[in-house]
Coordinates of C-alpha atoms in Angstrom, one line a residue:
X1 CA 120.4 67.3 83.7
X2 CA 121.3 70.1 85.2
X3 CA 116.8 71.3 85.2
X4 CA 116.8 67.9 86.9
X5 CA 119.2 68.1 89.5
X6 CA 117.9 71.8 90.3
X7 CA 114.0 70.3 90.1
X8 CA 114.9 67.6 92.1
X9 CA 117.3 69.8 95.0
X10 CA 113.3 71.7 95.3
X11 CA 111.1 69.4 95.7
X12 CA 113.2 68.2 98.4
X13 CA 114.4 71.5 100.5
X14 CA 110.5 71.5 99.4
X15 CA 109.2 68.2 101.2
X16 CA 111.7 68.9 104.2
X17 CA 109.9 72.3 104.8
X18 CA 106.7 71.1 105.3
X19 CA 107.6 68.6 107.1
X20 CA 109.4 71.0 109.9
X21 CA 106.3 73.0 109.3
X22 CA 103.6 69.9 109.9
X23 CA 104.8 69.1 113.9
X24 CA 106.9 72.3 114.4
X25 CA 105.1 76.0 113.3
X26 CA 101.1 74.3 112.1
X27 CA 100.1 77.1 109.5
X28 CA 98.9 76.3 106.3
X29 CA 101.4 74.2 104.1
X30 CA 102.3 76.9 100.9
X31 CA 102.5 80.1 104.2
X32 CA 104.6 77.3 106.1
X33 CA 107.0 76.6 103.2
X34 CA 108.0 80.1 102.1
X35 CA 108.1 81.6 106.0
X36 CA 110.7 78.4 106.6
X37 CA 112.3 79.6 103.2
X38 CA 112.4 83.2 103.9
X39 CA 114.0 82.6 107.1
X40 CA 117.0 80.3 105.3
X41 CA 117.2 82.8 103.2
X42 CA 117.9 85.7 105.6
X43 CA 119.9 83.4 108.4
X44 CA 122.3 82.9 104.7
X45 CA 122.3 86.3 103.5
X46 CA 123.1 87.9 107.0
X47 CA 125.7 84.6 107.6
X48 CA 125.7 82.5 105.1
X49 CA 129.8 83.5 103.6
X50 CA 131.0 83.3 107.0
X51 CA 129.6 79.9 108.8
X52 CA 128.0 77.8 105.7
X53 CA 129.9 79.2 102.8
X54 CA 129.3 75.8 100.5
X55 CA 125.5 76.0 101.3
X56 CA 125.4 79.8 100.9
X57 CA 127.3 79.5 97.5
X58 CA 124.7 76.2 95.5
X59 CA 121.5 77.6 97.0
X60 CA 122.7 80.9 95.2
X61 CA 124.1 79.1 92.2
X62 CA 120.7 76.8 92.0
X63 CA 118.5 80.0 92.3
X64 CA 120.5 81.9 89.8
X65 CA 120.1 78.9 87.1
X66 CA 116.6 78.8 87.0
X67 CA 115.0 80.9 84.9
X68 CA 111.8 82.5 87.1
X69 CA 109.7 83.4 85.2
X70 CA 109.9 81.7 82.6
X71 CA 109.2 78.2 84.4
X72 CA 106.4 80.0 86.6
X73 CA 104.6 81.9 83.2
X74 CA 105.2 79.0 81.0
X75 CA 105.3 75.3 82.9
X76 CA 104.2 75.4 86.4
X77 CA 101.4 77.9 86.0
X78 CA 99.5 76.7 83.3
X79 CA 98.9 73.4 85.4
X80 CA 98.2 75.5 88.6
X81 CA 95.6 77.4 86.5
X82 CA 93.8 74.2 85.3
X83 CA 93.6 72.6 88.4
X84 CA 91.9 75.8 89.6
X85 CA 89.1 75.7 86.9
X86 CA 89.0 71.6 86.9
X87 CA 87.4 72.6 90.4
X88 CA 85.2 75.1 90.3
X89 CA 81.5 74.4 89.4
X90 CA 80.1 76.3 86.1
X91 CA 76.9 77.6 88.0
X92 CA 78.0 78.9 90.9
X93 CA 80.4 80.7 88.3
X94 CA 77.4 81.8 86.2
X95 CA 76.0 82.9 89.5
X96 CA 79.1 85.6 90.3
X97 CA 79.6 85.7 86.2
X98 CA 79.3 90.2 86.2
X99 CA 81.0 90.4 89.5
X100 CA 84.2 87.8 88.0
X101 CA 83.7 89.5 84.9
X102 CA 84.2 93.1 86.7
X103 CA 86.7 92.5 88.7
X104 CA 88.9 90.7 86.6
X105 CA 88.6 92.8 83.8
X106 CA 88.3 96.7 84.7
X107 CA 89.0 95.9 88.9
X108 CA 92.7 94.9 87.3
X109 CA 92.5 97.9 85.2
X110 CA 91.4 100.4 88.2
X111 CA 94.3 98.8 90.1
X112 CA 97.1 99.9 87.5
X113 CA 96.1 103.1 88.1
X114 CA 95.3 103.8 91.4
X115 CA 98.6 102.1 92.4
X116 CA 101.0 103.4 89.1
X117 CA 99.8 107.4 90.2
X118 CA 100.2 106.7 94.3
X119 CA 103.8 104.8 94.2
X120 CA 104.9 107.5 91.5
X121 CA 103.7 110.9 93.8
X122 CA 104.6 109.5 97.7
X123 CA 107.4 107.2 96.7
X124 CA 109.5 110.6 96.7
X125 CA 108.8 111.2 99.7
X126 CA 110.9 108.7 101.2
X127 CA 114.4 108.6 98.5
X128 CA 113.7 107.4 95.2
X129 CA 112.4 108.2 91.8
X130 CA 110.1 106.6 89.6
X131 CA 109.6 107.3 86.2
X132 CA 105.9 107.1 85.9
X133 CA 106.3 104.2 83.6
X134 CA 107.4 101.9 85.6
X135 CA 105.0 103.0 88.9
X136 CA 102.5 101.5 86.5
X137 CA 104.5 99.1 85.3
X138 CA 104.1 98.0 88.8
X139 CA 100.6 98.8 89.0
X140 CA 100.0 96.2 86.2
X141 CA 102.1 93.6 88.0
X142 CA 100.7 93.7 91.2
X143 CA 97.1 93.6 90.8
X144 CA 96.6 90.5 89.3
X145 CA 95.4 88.1 93.1
X146 CA 96.2 84.5 93.8
X147 CA 94.4 83.5 96.2
X148 CA 95.4 79.9 96.2
X149 CA 97.2 80.3 100.0
X150 CA 93.4 81.7 101.0
X151 CA 91.1 79.4 99.3
X152 CA 91.3 76.6 101.8
X153 CA 91.3 78.9 104.5
X154 CA 88.2 80.7 102.8
X155 CA 87.0 77.2 103.4
X156 CA 87.3 76.1 106.6
X157 CA 85.5 79.2 107.5
X158 CA 82.8 77.9 105.9
X159 CA 82.1 81.5 103.6
X160 CA 79.2 81.6 101.1
X161 CA 79.6 78.9 97.9
X162 CA 79.0 82.8 96.0
X163 CA 81.5 85.1 97.2
X164 CA 84.0 81.6 97.5
X165 CA 83.2 81.7 93.6
X166 CA 84.1 85.5 93.3
X167 CA 87.3 85.2 94.8
X168 CA 88.7 81.4 92.4
X169 CA 86.6 83.3 89.2
X170 CA 89.1 86.6 89.4
X171 CA 92.3 85.2 90.3
X172 CA 91.5 82.5 87.6
X173 CA 90.8 85.5 84.7
X174 CA 92.6 88.1 85.9
X175 CA 96.2 87.0 85.7
X176 CA 95.4 86.9 81.7
X177 CA 94.3 90.0 82.1
X178 CA 96.9 91.6 83.9
X179 CA 100.0 89.7 82.2
X180 CA 98.1 91.5 78.9
X181 CA 98.0 94.2 80.4
X182 CA 101.9 94.6 81.3
X183 CA 103.1 93.4 77.9
X184 CA 101.7 96.3 76.6
X185 CA 103.5 98.9 79.6
X186 CA 106.7 96.6 79.3
X187 CA 106.4 97.6 75.1
X188 CA 106.4 101.7 75.7
X189 CA 108.9 101.2 78.9
X190 CA 112.2 99.0 77.0
X191 CA 111.0 101.8 74.1
X192 CA 109.3 100.3 71.6
X193 CA 106.5 102.3 69.8
X194 CA 103.2 100.6 70.0
X195 CA 100.1 101.6 68.8
X196 CA 98.1 102.9 72.0
X197 CA 94.0 104.2 70.2
X198 CA 91.7 102.3 71.5
X199 CA 90.5 100.3 68.1
X200 CA 94.1 97.4 68.9
X201 CA 93.7 97.8 71.9
X202 CA 90.4 96.4 72.3
X203 CA 92.0 94.1 69.5
X204 CA 95.2 92.6 70.8
X205 CA 92.3 91.9 73.9
X206 CA 90.7 90.2 72.0
X207 CA 93.3 87.7 70.4
X208 CA 95.0 87.1 73.4
X209 CA 91.9 86.9 76.0
X210 CA 89.4 85.8 73.5
X211 CA 92.2 83.3 71.8
X212 CA 92.0 81.7 74.7
X213 CA 89.5 81.0 76.0
X214 CA 88.0 79.9 72.4
X215 CA 91.8 77.4 72.0
X216 CA 90.5 76.5 75.9
X217 CA 86.6 75.9 75.0
X218 CA 87.8 73.6 71.7
X219 CA 90.6 71.9 73.5
X220 CA 88.2 70.3 76.2
X221 CA 85.4 69.7 74.2
X222 CA 87.6 67.6 72.4
X223 CA 89.1 66.3 75.4
X224 CA 85.9 65.6 76.2
X225 CA 84.5 63.3 73.8
X226 CA 87.9 61.2 74.4
X227 CA 87.7 60.4 77.1
X228 CA 83.9 59.4 77.1
X229 CA 84.4 56.9 75.2
X230 CA 87.2 55.4 76.1
X231 CA 85.9 55.7 80.8
X232 CA 89.8 54.6 81.8
X233 CA 91.1 56.5 84.9
X234 CA 95.5 55.9 83.5
X235 CA 94.2 57.7 79.7
X236 CA 91.9 60.0 81.7
X237 CA 94.6 61.4 83.3
X238 CA 97.4 61.4 80.4
X239 CA 94.3 63.4 78.8
X240 CA 94.1 65.9 81.2
X241 CA 97.7 66.4 80.4
X242 CA 98.0 66.6 77.5
X243 CA 96.0 69.5 76.9
X244 CA 97.8 71.3 79.8
X245 CA 100.6 70.3 78.1
X246 CA 99.6 70.9 74.4
X247 CA 98.4 72.9 75.0
X248 CA 100.0 75.6 76.5
X249 CA 102.7 75.1 73.6
X250 CA 99.2 76.2 70.8
X251 CA 98.5 79.2 72.8
X252 CA 102.8 80.2 72.5
X253 CA 102.5 79.1 69.0
X254 CA 98.8 81.1 68.0
X255 CA 100.4 84.4 70.2
X256 CA 97.6 83.7 72.7
X257 CA 96.7 83.7 76.0
X258 CA 98.1 80.5 77.8
X259 CA 96.5 80.9 81.8
X260 CA 93.1 82.1 80.1
X261 CA 93.1 78.9 77.7
X262 CA 94.0 76.0 81.1
X263 CA 91.0 78.0 82.7
X264 CA 88.5 77.8 79.9
X265 CA 89.7 73.5 79.0
X266 CA 89.5 73.3 82.9
X267 CA 86.1 74.6 83.3
X268 CA 84.9 73.0 80.3
X269 CA 86.3 69.9 81.3
X270 CA 85.4 69.5 84.7
X271 CA 81.9 70.4 83.9
X272 CA 81.1 68.1 81.1
X273 CA 82.7 64.8 82.2
X274 CA 80.2 65.3 85.7
X275 CA 77.4 65.1 83.1
X276 CA 77.3 61.4 82.3
X277 CA 78.5 59.0 84.4
X278 CA 82.4 58.2 84.6
X279 CA 82.9 55.8 87.2
X280 CA 83.9 56.5 90.3
X281 CA 87.4 54.9 90.3
X282 CA 88.1 57.2 87.4
X283 CA 86.6 60.2 88.1
X284 CA 87.9 59.4 91.8
X285 CA 91.8 59.4 90.8
X286 CA 91.5 62.3 88.0
X287 CA 90.1 64.4 91.6
X288 CA 93.0 63.4 93.9
X289 CA 96.0 63.2 90.3
X290 CA 94.9 66.9 89.8
X291 CA 94.6 68.0 93.5
X292 CA 97.8 66.2 94.3
X293 CA 99.6 68.2 91.4
X294 CA 98.3 71.3 92.6
X295 CA 99.5 70.7 95.8
X296 CA 103.4 69.9 95.2
X297 CA 103.4 73.2 92.7
X298 CA 102.0 74.5 95.5
X299 CA 104.7 73.7 97.9
X300 CA 107.7 74.4 95.0
X301 CA 106.1 78.5 94.2
X302 CA 106.3 79.4 97.8
X303 CA 109.6 77.8 98.1
X304 CA 110.9 80.2 95.1
X305 CA 108.9 82.7 96.6
X306 CA 110.8 82.2 100.0
X307 CA 114.3 82.2 98.3
X308 CA 113.9 84.8 95.8
X309 CA 114.9 86.6 98.7
X310 CA 118.3 85.8 97.8
X311 CA 118.2 87.5 94.3
X312 CA 117.5 90.7 96.0
X313 CA 120.3 92.8 96.5
X314 CA 120.3 95.7 99.9
X315 CA 116.2 94.6 100.3
X316 CA 116.7 96.2 103.7
X317 CA 117.4 99.4 101.5
X318 CA 114.2 99.3 100.6
X319 CA 111.9 98.2 103.5
X320 CA 110.3 101.9 104.1
X321 CA 109.2 102.1 99.8
X322 CA 108.0 98.9 99.9
X323 CA 105.8 99.9 103.4
X324 CA 104.8 102.3 102.0
X325 CA 103.9 100.0 98.2
X326 CA 101.7 97.9 100.3
X327 CA 99.5 101.0 102.0
X328 CA 99.6 102.1 98.0
X329 CA 98.1 98.7 96.6
X330 CA 95.6 97.8 99.6
X331 CA 94.1 101.1 98.6
X332 CA 93.8 100.8 94.7
X333 CA 92.8 96.7 95.5
X334 CA 89.6 98.7 98.2
X335 CA 89.1 100.9 95.5
X336 CA 89.6 98.5 93.1
X337 CA 86.4 96.7 94.5
X338 CA 84.3 99.4 96.0
X339 CA 83.5 101.4 92.8
X340 CA 82.5 98.3 90.8
X341 CA 80.7 97.3 93.3
X342 CA 78.1 100.4 92.9
X343 CA 78.1 99.7 89.2
X344 CA 76.8 96.9 90.0
X345 CA 73.9 97.0 92.8
X346 CA 71.0 97.3 90.5
X347 CA 72.2 93.0 89.7
X348 CA 73.4 92.0 93.0
X349 CA 74.1 93.4 96.2
X350 CA 77.7 93.6 98.2
X351 CA 77.5 94.1 102.3
X352 CA 80.8 96.2 103.6
X353 CA 81.5 92.6 105.2
X354 CA 81.7 90.4 101.1
X355 CA 84.3 93.7 100.3
X356 CA 85.6 93.9 103.4
X357 CA 86.5 90.1 102.9
X358 CA 87.4 90.4 98.5
X359 CA 89.9 92.9 99.7
X360 CA 91.7 91.4 101.7
X361 CA 91.7 88.5 100.9
X362 CA 93.1 89.8 97.1
X363 CA 96.6 87.8 97.5
X364 CA 99.0 88.6 95.3
X365 CA 101.7 85.7 94.6
X366 CA 104.2 84.6 92.5
X367 CA 102.5 85.9 89.1
X368 CA 103.9 89.4 90.5
X369 CA 107.6 88.3 91.2
X370 CA 108.2 86.2 88.1
X371 CA 106.1 89.6 85.7
X372 CA 108.3 91.2 87.9
X373 CA 111.8 89.6 87.3
X374 CA 110.6 89.0 83.5
X375 CA 111.5 93.5 83.4
X376 CA 115.4 93.3 81.8
X377 CA 117.9 94.9 83.9
X378 CA 118.5 98.4 84.5
X379 CA 118.6 100.6 87.6
X380 CA 114.7 100.5 87.6
X381 CA 114.0 96.9 88.1
X382 CA 115.9 96.0 91.3
X383 CA 113.6 99.0 92.8
X384 CA 110.5 97.6 91.1
X385 CA 111.5 93.9 91.5
X386 CA 111.8 95.0 95.6
X387 CA 108.8 96.7 96.3
X388 CA 107.1 94.2 94.4
X389 CA 108.4 91.1 97.0
X390 CA 107.6 93.2 99.9
X391 CA 104.2 93.4 98.4
X392 CA 103.7 89.9 98.0
X393 CA 105.2 88.3 101.4
X394 CA 102.7 90.4 103.5
X395 CA 99.9 89.8 101.3
X396 CA 100.5 86.0 101.5
X397 CA 102.2 86.2 105.7
X398 CA 99.7 88.3 107.4
X399 CA 96.6 88.7 104.5
X400 CA 96.8 85.1 104.3
X401 CA 97.1 84.2 108.4
X402 CA 94.4 86.8 108.7
X403 CA 91.8 86.4 106.1
X404 CA 89.5 83.7 108.4
X405 CA 88.8 85.6 111.0
X406 CA 88.0 88.9 108.3
X407 CA 85.9 86.2 106.1
X408 CA 83.1 86.4 109.7
X409 CA 80.8 83.6 108.2
X410 CA 77.5 84.6 110.3
X411 CA 78.8 88.0 109.8
X412 CA 78.1 87.9 105.7
X413 CA 75.3 85.6 105.5
X414 CA 73.5 88.3 108.1
X415 CA 74.5 91.7 106.3
X416 CA 73.1 89.2 103.1
X417 CA 69.9 88.7 104.4
X418 CA 69.8 91.6 105.3
X419 CA 71.2 93.7 101.4
X420 CA 68.2 91.3 99.9
X421 CA 65.7 92.6 102.4
X422 CA 66.3 96.3 101.3
X423 CA 66.5 95.4 97.7
X424 CA 63.1 93.3 97.5
X425 CA 61.6 96.6 99.8
X426 CA 62.2 99.6 97.0
X427 CA 60.1 99.8 94.4
X428 CA 60.8 98.0 90.8

């Protein structure tokens, strides 16, 4: 019942904040909810014990009683990734296959090391000493992008489908890769002996990532066949729910990537089911159900992120290191996008404007905070959590609210045309 009470309180707060944002702030829903939660958190941290001691105490107890890492990584993320996968067109993804794969694998590794080295050498300049392995750990957890808040803005900005697919595809797949990298570095950080040979790392990736994708495809195929036989919207919704909830349990038992299982299952079911003539009412209910689940969980997730401020003591002490980390993370994002595009130029072209949108659209979110919270408590975990929080809040608010202006569709289209004409003129 304790979990039920906690979730009930979060839903009530999310609905109130969502209403306030809609009436007064008029920001994108998830960003507005998070901004209000942060403002409330700052007020409670500053004046809560004197002005509203009971409210401050209740909210503090609520946030301390909830295992954010377990709830996000073990429950919410599965629903969000499945909902994201089910709305991606597989034909669009095939066209952007290599950029998505390279950005979500090679890009994550590049970003991890650039961030790791960057904060290792720069944090001492502002009086913070962090061992290199923890700098690398921070690099691993801050590298996955989470553009939930930015996708709707990109659609409103009417960017090309290819660019939208690059951003969405990368975010869906890089969570799984980043979790594997984070897990390996965390084992080293806490002193566990693990085999760092190329062969063992490749085998771990194949098991985690390959196993997750394979399980997702199998689950997607089986349940899609079942839905084809019974074209009923209630059963269809129940079947998709069972894929997410049951699929995660299977992935956990098999020690493979749950996030990638959900992405693969969502992609398969979303595209397979559109190929046969599903009743329009069934299709309509299914799409609206998962859109609603997506919106509700995102509201709760961004409320969580806003209230996580209550768990970070003396965040003001980490504002300058946090600002430094923001610069390093943005630089790492640029290198991890720009570098691979130079090697992919023979396959596809990336205009400067496209690279700019990919860099600025690489928003960090709940996954990074969840991974930071999963680090065993010690003298370094608070530093990592604090600078992670600074990067995530900046990323969601500043990048999330300005990506629409950066994503100039006319400029992107013009540069893409110029790139294509140059490519056609070059001798083959």
